Short mmCIF file of C-alpha atoms in Angstrom, two decimals:
data_model
loop_
_atom_site.label_atom_id
_atom_site.label_comp_id
_atom_site.label_asym_id
_atom_site.label_seq_id
_atom_site.Cartn_x
_atom_site.Cartn_y
_atom_site.Cartn_z
CA MET A 1 3.45 -79.39 -31.64
CA ASN A 2 4.97 -76.47 -33.49
CA VAL A 3 5.29 -73.13 -31.72
CA ILE A 4 5.68 -69.74 -33.39
CA VAL A 5 6.90 -66.78 -31.34
CA CYS A 6 6.48 -63.20 -32.55
CA VAL A 7 9.34 -61.07 -31.25
CA LYS A 8 10.06 -57.37 -31.37
CA GLN A 9 13.21 -55.36 -30.83
CA VAL A 10 12.78 -52.49 -28.38
CA LEU A 11 15.07 -49.81 -27.04
CA ASP A 12 17.18 -50.85 -24.08
CA ASN A 13 15.65 -48.78 -21.29
CA SER A 14 19.06 -48.55 -19.64
CA SER A 15 20.24 -46.43 -22.58
CA PRO A 16 19.53 -42.69 -22.87
CA VAL A 17 16.50 -41.95 -25.04
CA LYS A 18 16.50 -39.00 -27.41
CA ILE A 19 13.58 -37.81 -29.52
CA ALA A 20 14.36 -37.34 -33.23
CA LYS A 21 14.14 -33.93 -34.89
CA ASP A 22 10.79 -34.75 -36.53
CA GLY A 23 9.24 -35.07 -33.05
CA ARG A 24 7.53 -38.38 -33.92
CA HIS A 25 10.33 -40.94 -33.66
CA ILE A 26 13.06 -41.99 -31.26
CA ASP A 27 16.62 -41.24 -32.33
CA GLY A 28 18.25 -44.67 -32.29
CA THR A 29 21.80 -43.32 -32.67
CA ASN A 30 24.09 -44.72 -29.96
CA THR A 31 21.13 -46.59 -28.47
CA GLY A 32 21.06 -50.29 -27.66
CA TYR A 33 18.27 -52.69 -28.58
CA ILE A 34 16.99 -55.76 -26.77
CA ILE A 35 14.25 -58.35 -27.22
CA ASN A 36 10.99 -57.13 -25.74
CA PRO A 37 10.91 -58.76 -22.25
CA CYS A 38 7.51 -60.43 -22.70
CA ASP A 39 8.61 -61.81 -26.08
CA LEU A 40 11.83 -63.14 -24.56
CA ALA A 41 9.78 -64.92 -21.88
CA ALA A 42 7.79 -66.55 -24.69
CA VAL A 43 10.98 -67.66 -26.49
CA LYS A 44 12.36 -69.22 -23.31
CA TRP A 45 9.13 -71.09 -22.59
CA ALA A 46 8.86 -72.36 -26.17
CA THR A 47 12.43 -73.67 -26.33
CA ASN A 48 12.19 -75.22 -22.86
CA TRP A 49 8.91 -76.93 -23.79
CA LYS A 50 10.40 -78.28 -27.04
CA GLU A 51 13.24 -79.89 -25.08
CA ARG A 52 10.84 -81.37 -22.53
CA SER A 53 8.42 -82.75 -25.12
CA LYS A 54 11.13 -83.76 -27.61
CA SER A 55 8.79 -82.90 -30.48
CA GLY A 56 7.93 -80.08 -32.85
CA GLU A 57 9.94 -76.99 -33.67
CA VAL A 58 10.13 -73.36 -32.58
CA ALA A 59 10.06 -70.58 -35.17
CA VAL A 60 10.52 -66.90 -34.39
CA ILE A 61 9.22 -64.04 -36.54
CA SER A 62 10.04 -60.34 -36.41
CA LYS A 63 9.43 -57.24 -38.50
CA ASN A 64 12.36 -55.19 -39.77
CA GLY A 65 14.29 -52.86 -37.48
CA PRO A 66 17.84 -51.59 -36.84
CA SER A 67 18.94 -54.66 -34.88
CA THR A 68 16.30 -57.26 -35.76
CA GLY A 69 18.85 -59.68 -37.22
CA LYS A 70 20.77 -59.54 -33.95
CA ILE A 71 17.75 -60.40 -31.79
CA LEU A 72 16.76 -63.25 -34.12
CA ARG A 73 20.24 -64.73 -33.73
CA GLU A 74 19.81 -64.38 -29.98
CA CYS A 75 16.64 -66.48 -30.33
CA PHE A 76 18.69 -69.08 -32.24
CA ALA A 77 21.11 -69.14 -29.32
CA TYR A 78 18.24 -69.88 -26.93
CA GLY A 79 17.21 -72.84 -29.08
CA ALA A 80 14.87 -71.62 -31.85
CA ASP A 81 14.86 -73.76 -35.01
CA ARG A 82 13.81 -71.17 -37.61
CA ALA A 83 13.81 -67.40 -37.88
CA LEU A 84 11.85 -65.23 -40.29
CA LEU A 85 12.70 -61.58 -40.88
CA LEU A 86 9.95 -59.53 -42.51
CA THR A 87 11.79 -56.67 -44.12
CA ASP A 88 10.53 -54.03 -46.54
CA LEU A 89 10.76 -50.25 -46.65
CA ASP A 90 6.97 -50.18 -47.00
CA PHE A 91 6.65 -51.77 -43.53
CA GLU A 92 8.07 -48.68 -41.82
CA ASP A 93 5.71 -46.75 -39.51
CA SER A 94 3.22 -49.64 -39.42
CA ASP A 95 1.06 -49.47 -36.29
CA GLY A 96 -0.18 -52.47 -34.30
CA PHE A 97 -2.98 -53.23 -36.77
CA ALA A 98 -0.76 -53.19 -39.87
CA THR A 99 1.99 -55.11 -38.04
CA GLY A 100 -0.54 -57.76 -36.98
CA LEU A 101 -1.58 -58.20 -40.61
CA ILE A 102 2.05 -58.53 -41.75
CA LEU A 103 2.79 -61.15 -39.08
CA ALA A 104 -0.40 -63.08 -39.84
CA ARG A 105 0.53 -63.35 -43.53
CA ALA A 106 3.98 -64.67 -42.60
CA ILE A 107 2.56 -67.16 -40.10
CA LYS A 108 0.34 -68.63 -42.83
CA LEU A 109 3.52 -69.80 -44.54
CA LEU A 110 4.33 -72.06 -41.57
CA GLU A 111 2.77 -75.02 -39.79
CA TYR A 112 1.78 -74.08 -36.26
CA ASP A 113 -0.17 -75.23 -33.23
CA ILE A 114 0.60 -72.50 -30.70
CA ILE A 115 1.43 -68.87 -31.44
CA LEU A 116 2.98 -66.78 -28.67
CA CYS A 117 3.12 -62.98 -28.55
CA GLY A 118 4.16 -60.72 -25.72
CA ILE A 119 1.21 -59.08 -24.02
CA GLN A 120 2.66 -55.71 -25.02
CA ALA A 121 5.89 -54.04 -26.05
CA VAL A 122 7.64 -51.85 -23.51
CA ASP A 123 8.11 -49.05 -26.04
CA THR A 124 4.56 -48.50 -27.34
CA ASN A 125 2.52 -50.42 -24.70
CA ASP A 126 -0.18 -50.96 -27.35
CA GLY A 127 -0.89 -54.63 -26.71
CA TRP A 128 -3.00 -55.19 -29.80
CA VAL A 129 -0.66 -56.98 -32.23
CA GLY A 130 -1.53 -60.39 -30.74
CA PRO A 131 -5.31 -59.87 -30.95
CA VAL A 132 -5.00 -58.66 -34.56
CA VAL A 133 -2.97 -61.74 -35.54
CA ALA A 134 -5.52 -64.07 -33.91
CA ASN A 135 -8.36 -62.25 -35.67
CA LYS A 136 -6.69 -62.46 -39.09
CA LEU A 137 -5.98 -66.18 -38.63
CA GLY A 138 -9.41 -66.92 -37.16
CA ILE A 139 -8.07 -68.76 -34.10
CA PRO A 140 -8.82 -68.51 -30.34
CA LEU A 141 -6.99 -65.88 -28.28
CA ILE A 142 -6.11 -66.04 -24.58
CA SER A 143 -4.41 -63.00 -23.08
CA ARG A 144 -2.23 -62.23 -20.04
CA VAL A 145 -0.94 -65.81 -19.76
CA ILE A 146 1.53 -66.62 -16.98
CA ASP A 147 1.58 -70.45 -17.14
CA ILE A 148 1.01 -72.92 -19.99
CA GLN A 149 0.26 -76.64 -19.86
CA VAL A 150 0.04 -78.54 -23.17
CA ASP A 151 -1.89 -81.78 -23.75
CA GLU A 152 -0.55 -83.14 -27.04
CA ILE A 153 -2.97 -86.09 -27.07
CA LYS A 154 -6.13 -83.98 -26.67
CA LYS A 155 -4.64 -81.10 -28.68
CA LYS A 156 -5.47 -78.61 -25.94
CA VAL A 157 -3.71 -75.99 -23.85
CA THR A 158 -4.59 -75.11 -20.27
CA VAL A 159 -3.29 -71.74 -19.17
CA ARG A 160 -3.31 -69.54 -16.10
CA ARG A 161 -4.18 -65.88 -16.72
CA ARG A 162 -3.21 -62.90 -14.60
CA LEU A 163 -6.17 -60.79 -13.57
CA ASP A 164 -6.21 -57.69 -11.37
CA GLY A 165 -4.13 -57.89 -8.21
CA VAL A 166 -3.38 -61.46 -7.15
CA ASN A 167 -6.45 -62.92 -8.89
CA ARG A 168 -5.90 -65.67 -11.46
CA GLU A 169 -8.04 -67.53 -13.99
CA ILE A 170 -7.59 -70.98 -15.57
CA VAL A 171 -8.67 -71.25 -19.21
CA GLU A 172 -8.62 -74.14 -21.69
CA ALA A 173 -8.55 -73.89 -25.49
CA ASP A 174 -8.13 -76.14 -28.50
CA VAL A 175 -5.10 -75.70 -30.72
CA PRO A 176 -4.29 -73.91 -32.91
CA CYS A 177 -4.54 -70.85 -30.68
CA LEU A 178 -2.69 -67.65 -29.87
CA LEU A 179 -1.52 -66.73 -26.38
CA THR A 180 -0.32 -63.29 -25.34
CA VAL A 181 2.08 -63.89 -22.49
CA ASP A 182 3.12 -61.88 -19.48
CA SER A 183 6.76 -61.58 -18.41
CA LEU A 184 5.78 -63.68 -15.34
CA LEU A 185 5.86 -66.68 -17.69
CA ASP A 186 9.65 -66.33 -17.77
CA GLU A 187 11.49 -69.61 -17.22
CA PRO A 188 15.21 -69.93 -16.48
CA ARG A 189 17.16 -70.51 -19.67
CA TYR A 190 20.63 -69.41 -20.66
CA ALA A 191 22.44 -69.39 -23.99
CA SER A 192 25.80 -71.17 -23.95
CA ILE A 193 28.92 -69.75 -25.59
CA ARG A 194 28.77 -72.56 -28.16
CA SER A 195 25.13 -71.87 -29.06
CA ILE A 196 25.85 -68.14 -29.38
CA ARG A 197 28.68 -68.87 -31.83
CA MET A 198 26.59 -71.33 -33.82
CA ALA A 199 23.74 -68.81 -34.03
CA GLN A 200 25.97 -66.47 -36.03
CA ARG A 201 26.08 -69.04 -38.84
CA ARG A 202 22.36 -69.83 -38.93
CA GLU A 203 20.26 -68.74 -41.89
CA ILE A 204 17.54 -66.13 -41.38
CA GLU A 205 14.70 -66.40 -43.90
CA GLN A 206 13.59 -63.07 -45.33
CA HIS A 207 10.22 -62.05 -46.76
CA ASP A 208 9.12 -58.75 -48.21
CA ARG A 209 5.73 -57.20 -48.90
CA ILE A 210 5.31 -58.83 -52.31
CA SER A 211 6.22 -62.34 -51.13
CA LEU A 212 3.60 -62.00 -48.38
CA GLY A 213 0.94 -60.96 -50.89
CA LEU A 214 0.40 -57.51 -49.38
CA SER A 215 -0.28 -54.23 -51.16
CA LYS A 216 1.13 -50.85 -50.22
CA GLU A 217 -2.33 -49.92 -48.94
CA ASP A 218 -2.15 -52.75 -46.36
CA VAL A 219 1.01 -51.62 -44.58
CA GLY A 220 2.94 -48.59 -43.39
CA THR A 221 1.18 -45.34 -42.63
CA ILE A 222 -1.50 -46.03 -45.26
CA GLY A 223 -2.52 -49.37 -43.75
CA SER A 224 -2.30 -48.15 -40.16
CA LYS A 225 -5.37 -47.24 -38.13
CA THR A 226 -3.43 -44.95 -35.79
CA SER A 227 -0.51 -42.56 -36.12
CA ILE A 228 1.86 -40.83 -33.71
CA LEU A 229 1.35 -37.07 -33.77
CA GLU A 230 4.06 -36.11 -31.30
CA LEU A 231 6.57 -37.54 -28.85
CA PHE A 232 7.71 -35.46 -25.91
CA ALA A 233 9.45 -35.94 -22.60
CA GLY A 234 7.31 -35.62 -19.50
CA LYS A 235 8.06 -32.81 -17.09
CA LEU A 236 9.29 -33.75 -13.65
CA ARG A 237 7.28 -32.30 -10.82
CA PRO A 238 9.49 -30.38 -8.40
CA GLY A 239 9.20 -31.56 -4.84
CA ARG A 240 7.38 -29.27 -2.45
CA ILE A 241 9.62 -27.36 -0.07
CA PHE A 242 8.19 -27.03 3.41
CA ILE A 243 8.50 -23.54 4.89
CA PRO A 244 7.47 -23.27 8.56
CA ASP A 245 5.45 -20.36 9.89
CA SER A 246 7.82 -17.49 10.75
CA SER A 247 5.81 -16.71 13.91
CA LEU A 248 6.88 -20.01 15.50
CA PRO A 249 9.83 -20.13 17.90
CA ALA A 250 13.22 -20.89 16.32
CA ALA A 251 13.46 -24.31 18.00
CA GLU A 252 10.02 -25.29 16.67
CA ARG A 253 10.87 -24.12 13.14
CA ILE A 254 14.09 -26.15 13.18
CA ARG A 255 12.18 -29.23 14.40
CA LEU A 256 9.61 -28.89 11.62
CA ILE A 257 12.30 -28.42 8.96
CA MET A 258 14.17 -31.52 10.18
CA SER A 259 10.94 -33.56 10.07
CA GLY A 260 9.89 -32.21 6.67
CA GLY A 261 6.81 -30.64 8.18
CA ILE A 262 5.43 -33.97 9.35
CA THR A 263 3.77 -33.71 12.72
CA GLU A 264 3.47 -36.61 15.06
CA LYS A 265 0.17 -38.45 14.74
CA ARG A 266 -1.97 -38.57 17.83
CA GLU A 267 -4.05 -41.56 18.76
CA ASN A 268 -7.73 -41.22 19.60
CA ARG A 269 -7.97 -43.59 22.50
CA LEU A 270 -11.02 -44.16 24.70
CA GLU A 271 -10.29 -45.30 28.21
CA GLY A 272 -12.67 -46.23 30.99
CA ASN A 273 -15.50 -48.65 31.61
CA PRO A 274 -17.94 -49.52 28.78
CA GLU A 275 -20.80 -47.44 30.23
CA GLU A 276 -18.66 -44.29 29.97
CA THR A 277 -16.88 -44.94 26.67
CA ILE A 278 -19.73 -46.29 24.50
CA PRO A 279 -21.45 -42.87 24.04
CA ASP A 280 -18.12 -41.31 23.04
CA LEU A 281 -17.45 -44.18 20.62
CA ILE A 282 -20.87 -43.76 18.99
CA GLN A 283 -20.30 -40.02 18.62
CA PHE A 284 -16.88 -40.64 17.03
CA LEU A 285 -18.32 -43.16 14.53
CA ARG A 286 -21.07 -40.70 13.58
CA GLN A 287 -18.54 -37.90 13.05
CA LYS A 288 -16.58 -40.15 10.70
CA LYS A 289 -19.87 -41.09 8.96
CA ILE A 290 -19.26 -44.76 9.66
CA ILE A 291 -22.71 -45.05 11.24
CA ARG A 292 -25.75 -42.78 11.18
#
């Protein structure tokens, strides 16, 4: 089976983030870029599965960005067989909908059984590129996947989905299908020095808007359904400073300052024989509105 992984470059959150002068973009100067963590988990699973099954190929696709070529070569180092870079000035400022359309057009150029997308990117947290791609291709979509089992004979995938809390769900689907994966899917895989060096010599296929059969109205700000009006840094809430009552004795004020104003909790304990304590217990439960 052939696997396609859609990857995105995102800002390295360990680098300082600065908002550009236009107030709608991030200033990428002196900022590092990495593969979106959920996308990297998908790449690792795909290349591990290819080695286990000894069949098919893994292709990675990404839209243009400052360091997209670098992250595609990183995917080569992990074991990807092909890399497609979708680059065009008209693609700039495409939202999740327009990006999904661009990726879907590129995917139609390839043979595929399973398409993997990260559940969301850590920069925008939109999470709707995968669903748009599945919709444009007319294939099943399963989201929030944390484990994948492939049956090549029956042409099916059985996946485990992450629900709220610790709840999980097992879902089966025919291929071709698209899975949006959680970072919990991450499998151990490391790129060797040799594979990193070889990746620098690998060819990256490039496609622009015209080669994908898209018009200017399909992409960029014109083809987007949403737009960013403003980016701004959140304000940090100052911590509350506890000031004890000035009428208290000095020793008590010092004690309260040292404890941050936290007073020792007292236990409500009922002691005695049942005949004496039951009425008090009932009264307590009624006060707390536990019983009527």
